[in-house]
Coordinates of N, CA and C in Angstrom, one line a residue:
Chain A
M23 N -48.0 39.8 98.1 CA -47.7 40.4 99.4 C -48.6 39.8 100.5
S24 N -48.0 39.4 101.6 CA -48.8 38.8 102.7 C -49.0 39.9 103.7
L25 N -50.3 39.9 104.3 CA -50.6 40.8 105.4 C -50.3 40.1 106.7
R26 N -49.8 38.9 106.7 CA -49.5 38.3 108.0 C -48.1 38.8 108.6
T27 N -48.1 38.9 109.9 CA -46.9 39.4 110.5 C -45.8 38.3 110.4
P28 N -44.5 38.7 110.4 CA -43.5 37.7 110.4 C -43.6 36.7 111.6
L29 N -44.0 37.2 112.8 CA -44.2 36.4 114.0 C -45.2 35.3 113.7
S30 N -46.4 35.8 113.2 CA -47.5 34.8 112.9 C -47.0 33.7 111.9
R31 N -46.2 34.1 110.9 CA -45.7 33.1 109.9 C -44.8 32.2 110.6
A32 N -43.9 32.7 111.5 CA -42.9 31.8 112.1 C -43.5 30.8 113.1
L33 N -44.6 31.3 113.8 CA -45.2 30.4 114.8 C -46.0 29.3 114.1
G34 N -46.6 29.7 112.9 CA -47.4 28.7 112.1 C -48.6 28.2 112.8
M35 N -49.3 29.0 113.6 CA -50.4 28.5 114.4 C -51.8 28.8 113.7
G36 N -51.7 29.6 112.6 CA -53.0 29.8 111.8 C -54.0 30.7 112.6
S37 N -55.2 30.9 112.0 CA -56.2 31.8 112.6 C -56.8 31.1 113.8
A38 N -56.9 29.8 113.9 CA -57.5 29.1 115.0 C -56.6 29.1 116.2
G39 N -55.3 29.3 116.0 CA -54.4 29.4 117.2 C -53.8 28.1 117.6
D40 N -54.2 27.0 116.9 CA -53.6 25.7 117.4 C -52.9 25.0 116.2
G41 N -52.6 25.7 115.1 CA -51.8 25.1 114.0 C -52.4 23.8 113.5
T42 N -51.5 22.8 113.4 CA -51.8 21.5 112.9 C -52.2 20.5 114.0
A43 N -52.4 21.0 115.2 CA -52.5 20.1 116.4 C -53.6 19.1 116.2
H44 N -54.8 19.6 115.8 CA -56.0 18.7 115.6 C -55.7 17.6 114.6
W45 N -55.2 18.1 113.4 CA -54.9 17.2 112.3 C -53.9 16.1 112.7
W46 N -52.8 16.6 113.4 CA -51.7 15.7 113.8 C -52.2 14.6 114.8
Q47 N -53.0 15.1 115.8 CA -53.5 14.2 116.8 C -54.4 13.1 116.2
Q48 N -55.2 13.5 115.2 CA -56.0 12.6 114.5 C -55.2 11.5 113.8
R49 N -54.0 11.9 113.2 CA -53.2 10.9 112.5 C -52.5 10.0 113.5
V50 N -52.0 10.5 114.6 CA -51.2 9.7 115.6 C -52.2 8.7 116.2
T51 N -53.4 9.2 116.7 CA -54.3 8.2 117.2 C -54.8 7.3 116.2
G52 N -54.9 7.7 114.9 CA -55.3 6.8 113.8 C -54.3 5.7 113.7
V53 N -53.0 6.0 113.7 CA -52.0 4.9 113.5 C -52.1 4.0 114.7
A54 N -52.3 4.5 115.9 CA -52.4 3.7 117.1 C -53.6 2.8 117.0
L55 N -54.7 3.3 116.5 CA -56.0 2.5 116.4 C -55.9 1.5 115.4
V56 N -55.1 1.7 114.3 CA -54.9 0.6 113.3 C -54.4 -0.6 114.1
L57 N -53.4 -0.4 115.0 CA -52.8 -1.5 115.7 C -53.7 -2.0 116.8
L58 N -54.2 -1.1 117.7 CA -55.0 -1.6 118.8 C -56.4 -2.2 118.3
G59 N -56.9 -1.5 117.3 CA -58.2 -2.0 116.7 C -58.1 -3.4 116.1
S60 N -57.0 -3.6 115.3 CA -56.8 -4.9 114.7 C -56.6 -6.0 115.8
W61 N -55.8 -5.7 116.8 CA -55.6 -6.6 117.9 C -57.0 -6.9 118.6
F62 N -57.8 -5.9 118.8 CA -59.0 -6.1 119.5 C -60.0 -6.9 118.7
A63 N -60.1 -6.6 117.4 CA -61.0 -7.3 116.5 C -60.6 -8.8 116.4
F64 N -59.3 -9.0 116.2 CA -58.7 -10.4 116.1 C -59.0 -11.2 117.4
S65 N -58.9 -10.5 118.6 CA -59.2 -11.2 119.8 C -60.6 -11.5 120.0
L66 N -61.5 -10.5 119.5 CA -62.9 -10.7 119.8 C -63.6 -11.7 119.0
V67 N -63.2 -11.9 117.7 CA -63.9 -12.8 116.8 C -63.6 -14.3 117.3
G68 N -62.4 -14.4 118.0 CA -62.1 -15.8 118.5 C -62.7 -16.1 119.8
A69 N -63.3 -15.1 120.5 CA -63.7 -15.3 121.9 C -65.2 -15.7 121.9
D70 N -65.5 -16.4 123.0 CA -66.9 -16.8 123.2 C -67.5 -15.7 124.1
L71 N -68.3 -14.8 123.4 CA -68.8 -13.6 124.1 C -69.9 -13.9 125.1
G72 N -70.4 -15.1 125.1 CA -71.4 -15.5 126.1 C -70.8 -16.0 127.4
D73 N -69.5 -16.3 127.4 CA -68.8 -16.9 128.6 C -68.1 -15.7 129.4
R74 N -68.8 -15.2 130.4 CA -68.3 -14.1 131.2 C -67.0 -14.4 131.9
A75 N -66.9 -15.6 132.5 CA -65.7 -16.0 133.2 C -64.5 -15.9 132.3
A76 N -64.6 -16.4 131.1 CA -63.5 -16.4 130.1 C -63.1 -15.0 129.8
L77 N -64.2 -14.2 129.6 CA -63.9 -12.8 129.2 C -63.2 -12.0 130.4
V78 N -63.6 -12.3 131.6 CA -63.0 -11.7 132.8 C -61.5 -12.1 132.9
A79 N -61.2 -13.4 132.6 CA -59.9 -13.9 132.6 C -59.0 -13.2 131.6
W80 N -59.6 -13.1 130.4 CA -58.9 -12.5 129.2 C -58.6 -11.0 129.5
I81 N -59.7 -10.3 129.9 CA -59.5 -8.8 130.2 C -58.5 -8.6 131.4
G82 N -58.5 -9.6 132.4 CA -57.7 -9.4 133.5 C -56.2 -9.7 133.3
A83 N -55.9 -10.4 132.2 CA -54.5 -10.6 131.9 C -53.8 -9.2 131.8
P84 N -52.6 -9.0 132.4 CA -52.0 -7.7 132.5 C -51.8 -7.0 131.1
L85 N -51.3 -7.7 130.1 CA -51.1 -7.1 128.8 C -52.4 -6.7 128.2
N86 N -53.4 -7.6 128.3 CA -54.7 -7.3 127.7 C -55.4 -6.1 128.3
A87 N -55.3 -6.0 129.7 CA -55.9 -4.9 130.4 C -55.2 -3.6 130.0
A88 N -53.9 -3.6 129.9 CA -53.1 -2.4 129.5 C -53.5 -2.0 128.1
L89 N -53.6 -3.0 127.1 CA -54.0 -2.6 125.7 C -55.4 -2.1 125.7
L90 N -56.3 -2.7 126.5 CA -57.7 -2.3 126.5 C -57.9 -0.9 127.0
V91 N -57.1 -0.5 128.0 CA -57.1 0.9 128.6 C -56.6 1.8 127.5
L92 N -55.6 1.4 126.8 CA -55.0 2.3 125.7 C -56.1 2.4 124.6
L93 N -56.7 1.2 124.3 CA -57.8 1.3 123.2 C -58.9 2.2 123.5
V94 N -59.4 2.1 124.8 CA -60.5 3.0 125.2 C -60.1 4.5 125.1
L95 N -58.9 4.8 125.7 CA -58.5 6.2 125.7 C -58.2 6.7 124.3
T96 N -57.5 5.9 123.5 CA -57.1 6.4 122.1 C -58.4 6.5 121.3
A97 N -59.3 5.5 121.4 CA -60.5 5.6 120.6 C -61.4 6.8 121.0
A98 N -61.4 7.1 122.3 CA -62.2 8.2 122.8 C -61.6 9.5 122.2
W99 N -60.3 9.6 122.2 CA -59.7 10.9 121.7 C -59.9 11.0 120.2
H100 N -59.7 9.9 119.5 CA -59.9 10.0 118.0 C -61.3 10.3 117.7
S101 N -62.3 9.7 118.4 CA -63.7 9.9 118.2 C -64.1 11.3 118.5
Q102 N -63.5 11.8 119.6 CA -63.8 13.2 120.0 C -63.4 14.2 118.9
L103 N -62.2 13.9 118.4 CA -61.7 14.8 117.3 C -62.6 14.7 116.1
G104 N -63.0 13.5 115.7 CA -63.8 13.3 114.5 C -65.2 13.9 114.6
T105 N -65.9 13.6 115.7 CA -67.3 14.0 115.8 C -67.3 15.5 116.0
R106 N -66.2 16.1 116.5 CA -66.2 17.6 116.6 C -66.2 18.2 115.2
V107 N -65.4 17.6 114.3 CA -65.4 18.1 113.0 C -66.7 18.0 112.3
I108 N -67.4 16.8 112.5 CA -68.7 16.6 111.9 C -69.7 17.7 112.4
A109 N -69.7 17.9 113.7 CA -70.6 18.9 114.3 C -70.3 20.3 113.8
E110 N -69.0 20.6 113.7 CA -68.6 22.0 113.2 C -69.0 22.2 111.8
D111 N -69.0 21.1 111.0 CA -69.3 21.2 109.6 C -70.8 21.4 109.3
Y112 N -71.7 20.7 110.1 CA -73.1 20.7 109.8 C -74.0 21.4 110.7
V113 N -73.5 21.7 112.0 CA -74.4 22.3 112.9 C -74.0 23.7 113.2
H114 N -75.0 24.7 112.9 CA -74.7 26.1 113.1 C -75.7 26.7 114.0
G115 N -75.5 27.9 114.5 CA -76.5 28.6 115.3 C -76.5 28.2 116.7
A116 N -77.6 28.3 117.4 CA -77.7 28.2 118.8 C -77.3 26.8 119.3
L117 N -77.5 25.8 118.5 CA -77.2 24.4 118.9 C -75.7 24.0 118.9
K118 N -74.9 24.8 118.2 CA -73.5 24.4 117.9 C -72.7 24.2 119.2
V119 N -72.7 25.3 120.0 CA -71.8 25.2 121.2 C -72.3 24.2 122.2
P120 N -73.6 24.1 122.5 CA -74.1 23.1 123.4 C -73.8 21.7 122.9
L121 N -73.9 21.5 121.6 CA -73.6 20.2 121.1 C -72.1 19.8 121.2
L122 N -71.2 20.8 120.9 CA -69.8 20.6 121.1 C -69.4 20.2 122.5
I123 N -70.0 20.9 123.5 CA -69.8 20.6 124.9 C -70.3 19.2 125.2
A124 N -71.5 18.9 124.7 CA -72.1 17.6 125.0 C -71.2 16.5 124.5
L125 N -70.7 16.7 123.3 CA -69.8 15.7 122.7 C -68.6 15.4 123.6
Q126 N -68.0 16.5 124.1 CA -66.8 16.4 125.0 C -67.2 15.6 126.2
F127 N -68.4 15.9 126.8 CA -68.8 15.3 128.0 C -69.0 13.8 127.8
I128 N -69.7 13.5 126.7 CA -70.0 12.1 126.3 C -68.7 11.3 126.2
H129 N -67.7 11.8 125.5 CA -66.5 11.1 125.3 C -65.7 11.0 126.6
A130 N -65.7 12.0 127.5 CA -65.1 11.9 128.7 C -65.7 10.8 129.6
I131 N -67.0 10.7 129.6 CA -67.7 9.7 130.4 C -67.4 8.3 129.8
A132 N -67.5 8.2 128.5 CA -67.2 6.8 127.9 C -65.8 6.4 128.2
A133 N -64.9 7.3 128.2 CA -63.5 6.9 128.5 C -63.4 6.5 129.9
A134 N -64.0 7.3 130.8 CA -63.9 7.0 132.3 C -64.5 5.7 132.6
V135 N -65.7 5.4 132.1 CA -66.5 4.2 132.3 C -65.7 3.0 131.8
G136 N -65.1 3.1 130.6 CA -64.4 2.0 130.0 C -63.1 1.7 130.8
V137 N -62.4 2.7 131.2 CA -61.1 2.5 131.9 C -61.4 1.9 133.3
V138 N -62.4 2.5 134.0 CA -62.7 2.0 135.3 C -63.1 0.5 135.3
A139 N -63.9 0.2 134.3 CA -64.4 -1.2 134.1 C -63.2 -2.2 133.9
V140 N -62.3 -1.8 133.1 CA -61.1 -2.7 132.8 C -60.3 -2.8 134.1
L141 N -60.1 -1.7 134.8 CA -59.3 -1.7 136.1 C -60.0 -2.6 137.1
Q142 N -61.4 -2.4 137.2 CA -62.1 -3.2 138.2 C -61.9 -4.7 137.9
I143 N -61.9 -5.1 136.6 CA -61.8 -6.5 136.3 C -60.3 -6.9 136.5
A144 N -59.4 -6.1 136.1 CA -58.0 -6.5 136.2 C -57.4 -6.5 137.6
I145 N -57.8 -5.4 138.4 CA -57.2 -5.2 139.7 C -58.2 -5.5 140.8
G146 N -59.5 -5.2 140.6 CA -60.5 -5.3 141.6 C -61.0 -6.7 141.8
G147 N -60.6 -7.6 141.0 CA -61.0 -9.0 141.1 C -62.5 -9.2 140.9
R148 N -63.1 -8.6 139.8 CA -64.5 -8.8 139.5 C -64.7 -10.1 138.8
Chain B
M14 N -79.4 38.2 103.2 CA -80.0 36.9 103.5 C -79.4 36.4 104.8
A15 N -80.2 35.8 105.6 CA -79.7 35.2 106.9 C -78.7 34.2 106.6
A16 N -77.6 34.1 107.5 CA -76.5 33.3 107.3 C -76.9 31.8 107.1
G17 N -77.9 31.4 107.8 CA -78.3 30.0 107.8 C -79.1 29.6 106.6
K18 N -79.6 30.6 105.8 CA -80.5 30.3 104.7 C -79.9 30.4 103.3
R19 N -78.6 30.6 103.3 CA -78.0 30.8 102.0 C -78.0 29.5 101.2
P20 N -78.2 29.5 99.9 CA -78.1 28.2 99.1 C -76.7 27.7 99.2
L21 N -76.7 26.3 99.2 CA -75.4 25.7 99.2 C -74.8 25.6 97.7
S22 N -73.6 26.0 97.6 CA -73.0 25.8 96.3 C -71.9 24.8 96.4
P23 N -71.6 23.9 95.4 CA -72.2 23.9 94.1 C -73.3 22.9 93.9
H24 N -74.3 22.9 94.7 CA -75.5 22.1 94.6 C -75.2 20.6 94.5
L25 N -74.8 20.1 95.7 CA -74.4 18.8 95.8 C -75.3 17.8 95.2
Q26 N -76.7 18.1 95.2 CA -77.6 17.0 94.8 C -77.6 16.8 93.3
I27 N -77.0 17.7 92.5 CA -77.1 17.5 91.0 C -75.8 16.8 90.5
Y28 N -74.8 16.5 91.4 CA -73.6 15.8 91.0 C -73.9 14.3 90.9
R29 N -73.4 13.7 89.8 CA -73.5 12.2 89.7 C -72.5 11.7 90.7
P30 N -73.0 10.7 91.6 CA -72.0 10.1 92.6 C -70.8 9.5 91.9
Q31 N -69.6 9.7 92.5 CA -68.4 9.1 92.0 C -67.9 8.2 93.1
L32 N -67.1 7.2 92.7 CA -66.5 6.3 93.7 C -65.7 7.2 94.8
T33 N -65.0 8.2 94.3 CA -64.2 9.0 95.2 C -65.0 9.7 96.3
S34 N -66.1 10.3 95.8 CA -66.9 11.1 96.8 C -67.7 10.2 97.7
V35 N -68.2 9.1 97.1 CA -69.0 8.1 97.9 C -68.2 7.5 99.0
L36 N -67.0 7.1 98.6 CA -66.1 6.5 99.6 C -65.7 7.5 100.7
S37 N -65.6 8.7 100.3 CA -65.2 9.8 101.2 C -66.3 10.0 102.3
I38 N -67.5 10.2 101.8 CA -68.6 10.4 102.8 C -68.9 9.2 103.6
F39 N -68.6 8.0 103.1 CA -68.8 6.8 103.9 C -67.8 6.7 105.0
H40 N -66.6 7.3 104.8 CA -65.6 7.3 105.8 C -66.1 8.1 107.0
R41 N -66.8 9.2 106.7 CA -67.4 10.0 107.8 C -68.6 9.3 108.4
F42 N -69.5 8.7 107.6 CA -70.6 7.9 108.2 C -70.1 6.8 109.1
T43 N -69.1 6.0 108.7 CA -68.6 4.9 109.5 C -67.9 5.4 110.7
G44 N -67.3 6.6 110.6 CA -66.6 7.1 111.8 C -67.6 7.5 112.8
A45 N -68.7 8.1 112.4 CA -69.8 8.5 113.3 C -70.4 7.2 114.0
A46 N -70.6 6.2 113.1 CA -71.1 4.9 113.7 C -70.2 4.3 114.7
L47 N -68.9 4.4 114.5 CA -67.9 3.9 115.4 C -67.8 4.7 116.7
S48 N -68.2 6.0 116.6 CA -68.3 6.7 117.9 C -69.4 6.2 118.8
A49 N -70.5 5.8 118.1 CA -71.6 5.0 118.9 C -71.0 3.7 119.4
G50 N -70.1 3.1 118.6 CA -69.5 1.8 119.0 C -68.6 2.0 120.2
L51 N -68.0 3.2 120.3 CA -67.2 3.4 121.5 C -68.0 3.4 122.8
L52 N -69.2 4.0 122.7 CA -70.1 4.0 123.8 C -70.5 2.5 124.1
L53 N -70.8 1.8 123.1 CA -71.1 0.4 123.2 C -70.0 -0.4 123.9
L54 N -68.8 -0.1 123.5 CA -67.6 -0.8 124.1 C -67.5 -0.5 125.6
A55 N -67.7 0.8 126.0 CA -67.6 1.2 127.4 C -68.7 0.5 128.2
W56 N -69.9 0.4 127.6 CA -71.1 -0.2 128.2 C -70.8 -1.7 128.4
W57 N -70.3 -2.3 127.4 CA -70.0 -3.8 127.4 C -69.0 -4.1 128.5
L58 N -67.9 -3.3 128.6 CA -66.9 -3.5 129.6 C -67.5 -3.3 131.0
A59 N -68.3 -2.3 131.1 CA -68.9 -2.0 132.4 C -69.9 -3.2 132.8
A60 N -70.6 -3.7 131.8 CA -71.5 -4.8 132.1 C -70.7 -6.0 132.6
I61 N -69.6 -6.3 132.0 CA -68.8 -7.4 132.4 C -68.3 -7.2 133.8
A62 N -67.8 -6.0 134.1 CA -67.3 -5.6 135.4 C -68.4 -5.7 136.5
A63 N -69.7 -5.4 136.1 CA -70.8 -5.3 137.1 C -71.2 -6.7 137.6
G64 N -70.8 -7.8 136.9 CA -71.2 -9.1 137.4 C -72.0 -9.9 136.5
E65 N -72.2 -11.2 137.0 CA -72.9 -12.2 136.2 C -74.3 -11.8 135.7
A66 N -75.1 -11.2 136.7 CA -76.5 -10.9 136.3 C -76.5 -9.7 135.3
A67 N -75.7 -8.7 135.6 CA -75.7 -7.5 134.7 C -75.2 -7.9 133.3
Y68 N -74.3 -8.9 133.2 CA -73.8 -9.3 131.9 C -74.8 -10.1 131.1
A69 N -75.6 -10.9 131.9 CA -76.7 -11.7 131.3 C -77.7 -10.7 130.7
T70 N -78.0 -9.7 131.4 CA -79.0 -8.7 130.9 C -78.4 -8.0 129.6
A71 N -77.1 -7.7 129.6 CA -76.5 -7.1 128.4 C -76.5 -8.0 127.3
L72 N -76.3 -9.3 127.5 CA -76.3 -10.3 126.4 C -77.7 -10.4 125.8
G73 N -78.7 -10.3 126.7 CA -80.1 -10.3 126.2 C -80.3 -9.2 125.2
V74 N -79.8 -8.0 125.5 CA -80.0 -6.9 124.6 C -79.2 -7.1 123.4
L75 N -77.9 -7.5 123.5 CA -77.1 -7.7 122.3 C -77.5 -8.8 121.4
G76 N -78.2 -9.8 122.0 CA -78.6 -11.0 121.2 C -79.9 -10.8 120.5
A77 N -80.6 -9.7 120.8 CA -81.9 -9.5 120.0 C -81.6 -9.2 118.6
W78 N -82.4 -9.7 117.6 CA -82.1 -9.6 116.2 C -81.8 -8.2 115.7
P79 N -82.7 -7.3 116.0 CA -82.4 -5.9 115.5 C -81.1 -5.4 115.9
V80 N -80.7 -5.6 117.2 CA -79.4 -5.2 117.7 C -78.3 -6.0 117.0
K81 N -78.5 -7.3 116.8 CA -77.5 -8.1 116.2 C -77.2 -7.6 114.8
I82 N -78.2 -7.2 114.0 CA -78.0 -6.7 112.7 C -77.2 -5.4 112.7
L83 N -77.6 -4.6 113.7 CA -76.8 -3.3 113.8 C -75.3 -3.6 114.1
L84 N -75.1 -4.6 115.0 CA -73.7 -5.0 115.4 C -73.0 -5.5 114.1
L85 N -73.6 -6.3 113.3 CA -73.0 -6.9 112.1 C -72.6 -5.8 111.1
L86 N -73.6 -4.8 111.0 CA -73.3 -3.6 110.2 C -72.1 -2.8 110.8
G87 N -72.1 -2.8 112.1 CA -71.0 -2.1 112.8 C -69.6 -2.8 112.5
V88 N -69.6 -4.1 112.4 CA -68.4 -4.8 112.0 C -67.9 -4.3 110.7
F89 N -68.8 -4.1 109.7 CA -68.4 -3.6 108.4 C -67.9 -2.2 108.6
A90 N -68.6 -1.4 109.4 CA -68.2 0.0 109.6 C -66.7 0.1 110.1
F91 N -66.5 -0.9 111.1 CA -65.1 -0.9 111.7 C -64.1 -1.2 110.6
F92 N -64.3 -2.3 109.8 CA -63.3 -2.6 108.8 C -63.2 -1.6 107.7
Y93 N -64.3 -1.0 107.3 CA -64.3 0.1 106.3 C -63.4 1.2 106.8
H94 N -63.7 1.7 108.0 CA -63.0 2.9 108.6 C -61.5 2.5 108.8
L95 N -61.2 1.3 109.2 CA -59.8 0.8 109.3 C -59.1 0.9 108.0
C96 N -59.7 0.2 107.0 CA -59.0 0.1 105.7 C -58.9 1.5 105.0
N97 N -60.0 2.3 105.1 CA -59.9 3.6 104.4 C -59.0 4.6 105.2
G98 N -58.9 4.3 106.5 CA -58.0 5.1 107.4 C -56.6 4.9 107.0
I99 N -56.2 3.6 106.7 CA -54.9 3.3 106.2 C -54.7 4.0 104.8
R100 N -55.7 4.0 104.0 CA -55.6 4.7 102.7 C -55.4 6.2 102.9
H101 N -56.0 6.8 103.9 CA -55.8 8.2 104.2 C -54.3 8.4 104.7
L102 N -53.8 7.5 105.5 CA -52.4 7.6 106.0 C -51.5 7.5 104.8
W103 N -51.8 6.7 103.8 CA -50.9 6.6 102.6 C -50.9 7.9 101.9
W104 N -52.1 8.5 101.8 CA -52.2 9.8 101.1 C -51.4 10.8 101.9
D105 N -51.4 10.8 103.2 CA -50.7 11.7 104.1 C -49.2 11.7 103.9
S106 N -48.7 10.5 103.4 CA -47.3 10.4 103.1 C -47.0 11.1 101.7
G107 N -48.0 11.6 101.1 CA -47.8 12.4 99.9 C -47.9 11.5 98.6
R108 N -48.3 10.3 98.7 CA -48.4 9.4 97.6 C -49.8 9.1 97.2
G109 N -50.0 8.6 95.9 CA -51.2 8.0 95.5 C -52.3 9.0 95.1
F110 N -51.9 10.2 94.7 CA -52.9 11.2 94.4 C -53.4 11.3 92.9
E111 N -52.7 10.5 92.0 CA -53.2 10.5 90.6 C -54.5 9.9 90.6
I112 N -55.4 10.4 89.7 CA -56.8 9.9 89.6 C -56.9 8.4 89.5
P113 N -56.1 7.8 88.5 CA -56.2 6.3 88.4 C -55.8 5.6 89.7
Q114 N -54.8 6.2 90.4 CA -54.3 5.6 91.7 C -55.4 5.7 92.8
V115 N -56.1 6.8 92.8 CA -57.1 7.0 93.8 C -58.2 6.0 93.6
Y116 N -58.6 5.8 92.3 CA -59.7 4.8 92.0 C -59.2 3.4 92.4
R117 N -57.9 3.1 92.0 CA -57.4 1.7 92.3 C -57.4 1.5 93.8
S118 N -56.8 2.4 94.6 CA -56.8 2.2 96.0 C -58.2 2.2 96.6
G119 N -59.1 2.9 96.0 CA -60.5 2.8 96.5 C -61.1 1.4 96.4
W120 N -60.9 0.8 95.2 CA -61.5 -0.5 95.0 C -60.8 -1.5 95.8
I121 N -59.4 -1.4 96.0 CA -58.7 -2.3 96.8 C -59.1 -2.2 98.3
M122 N -59.3 -1.0 98.7 CA -59.8 -0.8 100.1 C -61.1 -1.4 100.3
L123 N -62.1 -1.2 99.4 CA -63.4 -1.7 99.5 C -63.4 -3.2 99.5
G124 N -62.6 -3.8 98.6 CA -62.5 -5.3 98.6 C -61.9 -5.8 99.9
A125 N -60.9 -5.2 100.5 CA -60.4 -5.6 101.7 C -61.4 -5.5 102.8
A126 N -62.1 -4.4 102.9 CA -63.1 -4.2 103.9 C -64.2 -5.2 103.9
V127 N -64.7 -5.5 102.6 CA -65.8 -6.5 102.5 C -65.3 -7.9 102.8
T128 N -64.1 -8.2 102.4 CA -63.5 -9.5 102.7 C -63.3 -9.7 104.2
L129 N -62.7 -8.7 104.9 CA -62.5 -8.8 106.3 C -63.9 -9.0 107.1
S130 N -64.9 -8.2 106.6 CA -66.2 -8.2 107.2 C -66.8 -9.6 107.0
L131 N -66.7 -10.2 105.8 CA -67.3 -11.5 105.6 C -66.7 -12.6 106.5
V132 N -65.3 -12.5 106.6 CA -64.6 -13.4 107.5 C -65.1 -13.3 108.9
A133 N -65.1 -12.0 109.4 CA -65.5 -11.8 110.8 C -67.0 -12.2 111.0
W134 N -67.9 -11.9 110.0 CA -69.3 -12.3 110.2 C -69.3 -13.8 110.3
G135 N -68.6 -14.5 109.4 CA -68.6 -16.0 109.5 C -68.1 -16.5 110.8
L136 N -67.1 -15.9 111.3 CA -66.5 -16.4 112.6 C -67.5 -16.1 113.8
L137 N -68.1 -14.9 113.7 CA -69.0 -14.5 114.8 C -70.3 -15.3 114.8
L138 N -70.8 -15.5 113.6 CA -72.1 -16.3 113.5 C -71.9 -17.7 113.8
S139 N -70.8 -18.3 113.3 CA -70.6 -19.7 113.5 C -70.2 -20.0 114.9
G140 N -69.5 -19.1 115.6 CA -69.1 -19.3 117.0 C -70.2 -19.3 117.9
G141 N -71.4 -18.7 117.5 CA -72.5 -18.6 118.4 C -72.3 -17.7 119.5
G142 N -71.3 -16.9 119.5 CA -71.0 -15.9 120.6 C -71.9 -14.8 120.6
A143 N -71.7 -13.8 119.6 CA -72.5 -12.6 119.5 C -73.9 -13.0 119.1

């Protein structure tokens, strides 16, 4: 016998209220990062990292800029999901909520800084 | 007993490490390391955008040997998390859960991650870039 209401079972959102949203987002961003990450790694090992002008030209190419923006945003979301689980697993007590908030802030800042930098190079003519 | 002071069961420290559990915890370690890598990526892009002088400063930091060693370890963390992530997606499709299959995919994943890292290390170090 289940004590769950028929509505609760039909909605399938579980006790946390968001169902499989976290798990599913982690998979979708994971698939995206297999593609974006492989592209980025392949591009990076062939590049001369000491040559800023060449990097600016590479980042400034429209397709590269678009993929880099996607990479930064997708990686930030995937990382935010993952570090949240790690924090929830190991950190309890008074530190837990401040840490979870700090992780969200850090990821938002990293995403914003990364995207703005790419756009500055691609559009702003840096 | 206070909630934070309860003993952990089933006493993780007395288990003999197995390939399965070691690979699993390493997926988490490398994921955390790559989160630091995300900050590095944002900082690297910002340094390029900030101009010639700022990027020269950034290259000075990245070229220091302790940082360089961390970056090379980061390359392995990237390929490990990539390969094991694909292994996880394979499991998510409902396949590969028999114990012999789990061990086989584990060794294949580890071999692929090490091979990719060695190739990337060779290219990065011979290129004289990083």
